[in-house]
PDB file of C-alpha atoms in Angstrom:
ATOM      1  CA  MET B 181      11.600  -8.882 -19.497  1.00 93.00           C
ATOM      2  CA  ILE B 182      11.616  -6.139 -22.018  1.00 97.00           C
ATOM      3  CA  ARG B 183      11.823  -6.854 -25.751  1.00 97.00           C
ATOM      4  CA  THR B 184      10.960  -5.327 -29.120  1.00 97.00           C
ATOM      5  CA  VAL B 185       7.319  -5.575 -29.971  1.00 98.00           C
ATOM      6  CA  ARG B 186       6.050  -7.968 -32.584  1.00 97.00           C
ATOM      7  CA  ILE B 187       3.040  -7.549 -34.868  1.00 97.00           C
ATOM      8  CA  GLU B 188       1.290 -10.447 -33.120  1.00 97.00           C
ATOM      9  CA  ASP B 189       1.422  -8.425 -29.864  1.00 97.00           C
ATOM     10  CA  ALA B 190      -1.233  -6.053 -31.236  1.00 98.00           C
ATOM     11  CA  GLU B 191      -4.078  -7.858 -29.521  1.00 98.00           C
ATOM     12  CA  ALA B 192      -2.388  -7.814 -26.083  1.00 97.00           C
ATOM     13  CA  ILE B 193      -1.554  -4.130 -26.567  1.00 98.00           C
ATOM     14  CA  CYS B 194      -5.190  -3.323 -27.469  1.00 98.00           C
ATOM     15  CA  ALA B 195      -6.222  -5.021 -24.255  1.00 97.00           C
ATOM     16  CA  ILE B 196      -4.048  -2.697 -22.285  1.00 98.00           C
ATOM     17  CA  TYR B 197      -4.758   0.505 -24.295  1.00 98.00           C
ATOM     18  CA  ASN B 198      -8.440   0.373 -25.030  1.00 98.00           C
ATOM     19  CA  PRO B 199      -9.618   0.601 -21.380  1.00 97.00           C
ATOM     20  CA  TYR B 200      -7.600   3.830 -21.146  1.00 96.00           C
ATOM     21  CA  VAL B 201      -9.412   4.995 -24.301  1.00 97.00           C
ATOM     22  CA  MET B 202     -12.876   4.190 -23.007  1.00 97.00           C
ATOM     23  CA  GLU B 203     -12.507   4.920 -19.261  1.00 96.00           C
ATOM     24  CA  THR B 204      -9.944   7.703 -18.838  1.00 96.00           C
ATOM     25  CA  THR B 205      -8.725  11.011 -20.114  1.00 96.00           C
ATOM     26  CA  VAL B 206      -5.149   9.691 -20.181  1.00 94.00           C
ATOM     27  CA  THR B 207      -5.440   9.512 -23.922  1.00 95.00           C
ATOM     28  CA  PHE B 208      -7.472  11.814 -26.104  1.00 96.00           C
ATOM     29  CA  GLU B 209      -8.543   8.994 -28.376  1.00 96.00           C
ATOM     30  CA  ALA B 210     -12.263   8.271 -27.949  1.00 95.00           C
ATOM     31  CA  VAL B 211     -12.817   5.115 -30.002  1.00 97.00           C
ATOM     32  CA  PRO B 212     -11.296   1.754 -29.129  1.00 98.00           C
ATOM     33  CA  VAL B 213      -8.458   0.711 -31.487  1.00 98.00           C
ATOM     34  CA  SER B 214      -8.810  -2.423 -33.512  1.00 98.00           C
ATOM     35  CA  VAL B 215      -6.170  -5.149 -33.529  1.00 98.00           C
ATOM     36  CA  GLU B 216      -5.644  -4.429 -37.249  1.00 98.00           C
ATOM     37  CA  GLU B 217      -5.148  -0.708 -36.612  1.00 98.00           C
ATOM     38  CA  MET B 218      -2.774  -1.426 -33.727  1.00 98.00           C
ATOM     39  CA  ALA B 219      -0.736  -3.762 -35.905  1.00 98.00           C
ATOM     40  CA  LYS B 220      -0.424  -0.912 -38.544  1.00 97.00           C
ATOM     41  CA  ARG B 221       0.729   1.490 -35.813  1.00 97.00           C
ATOM     42  CA  ILE B 222       3.402  -1.051 -34.652  1.00 97.00           C
ATOM     43  CA  GLU B 223       4.625  -1.470 -38.178  1.00 95.00           C
ATOM     44  CA  VAL B 224       4.856   2.339 -38.806  1.00 94.00           C
ATOM     45  CA  ARG B 225       6.669   3.046 -35.594  1.00 93.00           C
ATOM     46  CA  LEU B 226       9.131   0.100 -35.909  1.00 92.00           C
ATOM     47  CA  ALA B 227      10.121   1.340 -39.444  1.00 90.00           C
ATOM     48  CA  ARG B 228      11.970   4.371 -38.044  1.00 90.00           C
ATOM     49  CA  HIS B 229      11.576   4.664 -34.303  1.00 95.00           C
ATOM     50  CA  ALA B 230      11.081   1.990 -31.637  1.00 96.00           C
ATOM     51  CA  TRP B 231       8.340   0.081 -29.695  1.00 98.00           C
ATOM     52  CA  LEU B 232       9.102  -2.052 -26.666  1.00 98.00           C
ATOM     53  CA  VAL B 233       6.976  -4.368 -24.526  1.00 98.00           C
ATOM     54  CA  SER B 234       7.277  -5.670 -21.010  1.00 98.00           C
ATOM     55  CA  VAL B 235       6.473  -9.290 -20.576  1.00 97.00           C
ATOM     56  CA  ASP B 236       5.581 -10.785 -17.158  1.00 93.00           C
ATOM     57  CA  GLU B 237       8.144 -13.528 -16.568  1.00 90.00           C
ATOM     58  CA  THR B 238       5.643 -15.650 -14.608  1.00 91.00           C
ATOM     59  CA  THR B 239       2.731 -15.588 -17.008  1.00 91.00           C
ATOM     60  CA  GLY B 240       4.372 -14.622 -20.334  1.00 92.00           C
ATOM     61  CA  LEU B 241       1.811 -11.935 -20.815  1.00 94.00           C
ATOM     62  CA  ILE B 242       2.500  -8.381 -21.924  1.00 97.00           C
ATOM     63  CA  ASN B 243       1.958  -6.023 -19.082  1.00 97.00           C
ATOM     64  CA  GLY B 244       3.148  -2.680 -20.538  1.00 98.00           C
ATOM     65  CA  TYR B 245       4.614  -0.988 -23.610  1.00 98.00           C
ATOM     66  CA  ALA B 246       6.447   2.136 -24.646  1.00 98.00           C
ATOM     67  CA  TYR B 247       7.060   3.513 -28.039  1.00 98.00           C
ATOM     68  CA  ALA B 248       8.542   6.422 -29.955  1.00 98.00           C
ATOM     69  CA  GLY B 249       6.997   8.028 -33.046  1.00 96.00           C
ATOM     70  CA  ILE B 250       7.168  11.208 -35.106  1.00 94.00           C
ATOM     71  CA  TRP B 251       7.121  14.422 -33.116  1.00 95.00           C
ATOM     72  CA  ARG B 252       6.417  16.685 -36.075  1.00 94.00           C
ATOM     73  CA  GLU B 253       6.532  16.171 -39.772  1.00 91.00           C
ATOM     74  CA  ARG B 254       9.092  18.887 -40.858  1.00 95.00           C
ATOM     75  CA  GLN B 255      12.617  17.726 -41.700  1.00 94.00           C
ATOM     76  CA  ALA B 256      14.178  19.805 -38.923  1.00 96.00           C
ATOM     77  CA  TYR B 257      12.443  17.661 -36.284  1.00 96.00           C
ATOM     78  CA  ARG B 258      13.856  14.364 -37.522  1.00 96.00           C
ATOM     79  CA  PHE B 259      16.107  13.948 -34.398  1.00 96.00           C
ATOM     80  CA  THR B 260      13.192  14.491 -32.008  1.00 97.00           C
ATOM     81  CA  ALA B 261      10.520  11.810 -31.195  1.00 97.00           C
ATOM     82  CA  GLU B 262       7.358  11.727 -29.286  1.00 98.00           C
ATOM     83  CA  VAL B 263       7.198   8.952 -26.611  1.00 98.00           C
ATOM     84  CA  THR B 264       4.480   7.331 -24.563  1.00 97.00           C
ATOM     85  CA  VAL B 265       4.228   4.488 -22.139  1.00 97.00           C
ATOM     86  CA  TYR B 266       1.223   2.405 -20.920  1.00 97.00           C
ATOM     87  CA  VAL B 267       1.104  -0.190 -18.132  1.00 97.00           C
ATOM     88  CA  ALA B 268      -1.743  -2.564 -17.447  1.00 95.00           C
ATOM     89  CA  PRO B 269      -3.612  -1.309 -14.384  1.00 91.00           C
ATOM     90  CA  ASN B 270      -2.901  -4.396 -12.221  1.00 90.00           C
ATOM     91  CA  PHE B 271       0.832  -3.981 -12.851  1.00 91.00           C
ATOM     92  CA  GLN B 272       1.173  -0.269 -12.080  1.00 91.00           C
ATOM     93  CA  GLY B 273       3.376   0.797  -9.255  1.00 88.00           C
ATOM     94  CA  ASN B 274       5.959  -2.033  -9.893  1.00 91.00           C
ATOM     95  CA  GLY B 275       8.528   0.034 -11.880  1.00 94.00           C
ATOM     96  CA  ILE B 276       7.451  -1.295 -15.298  1.00 96.00           C
ATOM     97  CA  GLY B 277       6.885   2.134 -16.798  1.00 96.00           C
ATOM     98  CA  LYS B 278      10.321   3.386 -15.642  1.00 97.00           C
ATOM     99  CA  ALA B 279      12.031   0.230 -16.927  1.00 97.00           C
ATOM    100  CA  LEU B 280      10.289   0.504 -20.242  1.00 98.00           C
ATOM    101  CA  TYR B 281      11.300   4.197 -20.584  1.00 98.00           C
ATOM    102  CA  LYS B 282      14.915   3.605 -19.599  1.00 98.00           C
ATOM    103  CA  ALA B 283      15.166   0.884 -22.262  1.00 98.00           C
ATOM    104  CA  LEU B 284      13.427   3.054 -24.839  1.00 98.00           C
ATOM    105  CA  ILE B 285      15.727   6.008 -24.040  1.00 98.00           C
ATOM    106  CA  GLU B 286      18.736   3.795 -24.727  1.00 97.00           C
ATOM    107  CA  VAL B 287      17.337   2.546 -28.064  1.00 97.00           C
ATOM    108  CA  MET B 288      16.522   6.089 -29.182  1.00 97.00           C
ATOM    109  CA  LYS B 289      20.062   7.340 -28.183  1.00 96.00           C
ATOM    110  CA  ALA B 290      21.594   4.451 -30.230  1.00 95.00           C
ATOM    111  CA  LYS B 291      19.377   5.508 -33.199  1.00 95.00           C
ATOM    112  CA  GLY B 292      20.863   8.986 -33.047  1.00 95.00           C
ATOM    113  CA  TYR B 293      17.955  10.926 -31.616  1.00 97.00           C
ATOM    114  CA  ASN B 294      18.599  14.158 -29.759  1.00 97.00           C
ATOM    115  CA  ALA B 295      15.355  14.754 -27.846  1.00 98.00           C
ATOM    116  CA  LEU B 296      12.230  12.971 -26.679  1.00 98.00           C
ATOM    117  CA  VAL B 297       8.931  14.763 -25.968  1.00 98.00           C
ATOM    118  CA  ALA B 298       5.965  13.397 -24.017  1.00 98.00           C
ATOM    119  CA  GLY B 299       2.491  14.868 -23.808  1.00 97.00           C
ATOM    120  CA  ILE B 300       0.590  14.170 -20.606  1.00 97.00           C
ATOM    121  CA  ALA B 301      -3.085  14.838 -20.066  1.00 97.00           C
ATOM    122  CA  LEU B 302      -3.493  16.678 -16.812  1.00 96.00           C
ATOM    123  CA  PRO B 303      -3.901  16.098 -13.985  1.00 94.00           C
ATOM    124  CA  ASN B 304      -1.964  12.766 -14.006  1.00 94.00           C
ATOM    125  CA  GLU B 305       0.385  12.548 -11.029  1.00 93.00           C
ATOM    126  CA  LYS B 306       1.382   8.877 -11.838  1.00 93.00           C
ATOM    127  CA  SER B 307       2.473   9.708 -15.372  1.00 94.00           C
ATOM    128  CA  VAL B 308       4.302  12.865 -14.377  1.00 96.00           C
ATOM    129  CA  GLY B 309       6.092  10.852 -11.734  1.00 95.00           C
ATOM    130  CA  VAL B 310       7.227   8.241 -14.173  1.00 96.00           C
ATOM    131  CA  HIS B 311       8.442  10.762 -16.663  1.00 97.00           C
ATOM    132  CA  GLU B 312      10.311  12.910 -14.181  1.00 97.00           C
ATOM    133  CA  ALA B 313      11.846   9.789 -12.561  1.00 96.00           C
ATOM    134  CA  VAL B 314      13.724   9.027 -15.788  1.00 97.00           C
ATOM    135  CA  GLY B 315      14.759  12.644 -16.434  1.00 97.00           C
ATOM    136  CA  PHE B 316      11.965  14.380 -18.344  1.00 98.00           C
ATOM    137  CA  GLU B 317      11.401  18.075 -17.490  1.00 98.00           C
ATOM    138  CA  LYS B 318       8.177  19.989 -17.899  1.00 98.00           C
ATOM    139  CA  VAL B 319       8.508  22.513 -20.689  1.00 98.00           C
ATOM    140  CA  ALA B 320       4.921  23.592 -21.564  1.00 98.00           C
ATOM    141  CA  HIS B 321       1.282  23.579 -20.291  1.00 98.00           C
ATOM    142  CA  PHE B 322      -1.624  24.097 -22.534  1.00 98.00           C
ATOM    143  CA  GLN B 323      -5.037  24.756 -21.002  1.00 98.00           C
ATOM    144  CA  ASN B 324      -8.335  23.423 -22.338  1.00 98.00           C
ATOM    145  CA  VAL B 325      -6.971  21.914 -25.538  1.00 97.00           C
ATOM    146  CA  GLY B 326      -8.665  18.604 -25.269  1.00 96.00           C
ATOM    147  CA  PHE B 327     -12.338  17.799 -24.850  1.00 97.00           C
ATOM    148  CA  LYS B 328     -13.360  14.241 -23.646  1.00 97.00           C
ATOM    149  CA  PHE B 329     -16.170  12.985 -21.399  1.00 97.00           C
ATOM    150  CA  ASP B 330     -17.835  16.401 -21.674  1.00 97.00           C
ATOM    151  CA  LYS B 331     -15.070  18.341 -20.042  1.00 96.00           C
ATOM    152  CA  TRP B 332     -12.063  20.403 -21.178  1.00 98.00           C
ATOM    153  CA  LEU B 333      -8.661  19.076 -20.448  1.00 97.00           C
ATOM    154  CA  ASP B 334      -5.169  20.470 -20.151  1.00 98.00           C
ATOM    155  CA  ILE B 335      -2.046  18.840 -21.524  1.00 97.00           C
ATOM    156  CA  GLY B 336       1.528  19.307 -20.466  1.00 98.00           C
ATOM    157  CA  PHE B 337       4.659  18.578 -22.373  1.00 98.00           C
ATOM    158  CA  TRP B 338       7.803  17.052 -20.967  1.00 98.00           C
ATOM    159  CA  GLU B 339      11.145  16.926 -22.678  1.00 98.00           C
ATOM    160  CA  LEU B 340      14.235  14.837 -22.314  1.00 98.00           C
ATOM    161  CA  GLN B 341      17.503  15.918 -23.926  1.00 97.00           C
ATOM    162  CA  LEU B 342      19.474  12.796 -24.815  1.00 96.00           C
ATOM    163  CA  ASN B 343      22.865  14.385 -25.521  1.00 85.00           C
ATOM    164  CA  ARG B 344      23.397  16.419 -22.344  1.00 71.00           C
TER     165      ARG B 344
END
């Protein structure tokens, strides 16, 4: 089941996100996010964009989430949003990421957005696969722009035009 996030989901979202922060280069954040900070992030993104969660129908637990936020601050970018998706490791490979993105794409279309942009730390075949499966196309590759776990990391950008 996919639904709009609630502020009280912040703790469950931290439980999914923080292992990515501490154990992977999927995110360039390096410090775990507190529940209070995550609640603020949810509030900010819901004010103008969107944030969805996937809830396991058997357990009632959140097993993934996707959200949209500001791509760039300038006025001309107001119809473009940056998106991301995270799925709990034990639920990966079940189509949750794709389902979340498909739902998020529809919400963003309904809100009048024209384009979505996603940054992917590379290499990351799973994330590239999810993005391309829902229509994103690679448009940029930046080398050695992130530094985490004592190594330089590349990032690629994928774009989805919503009004084609």
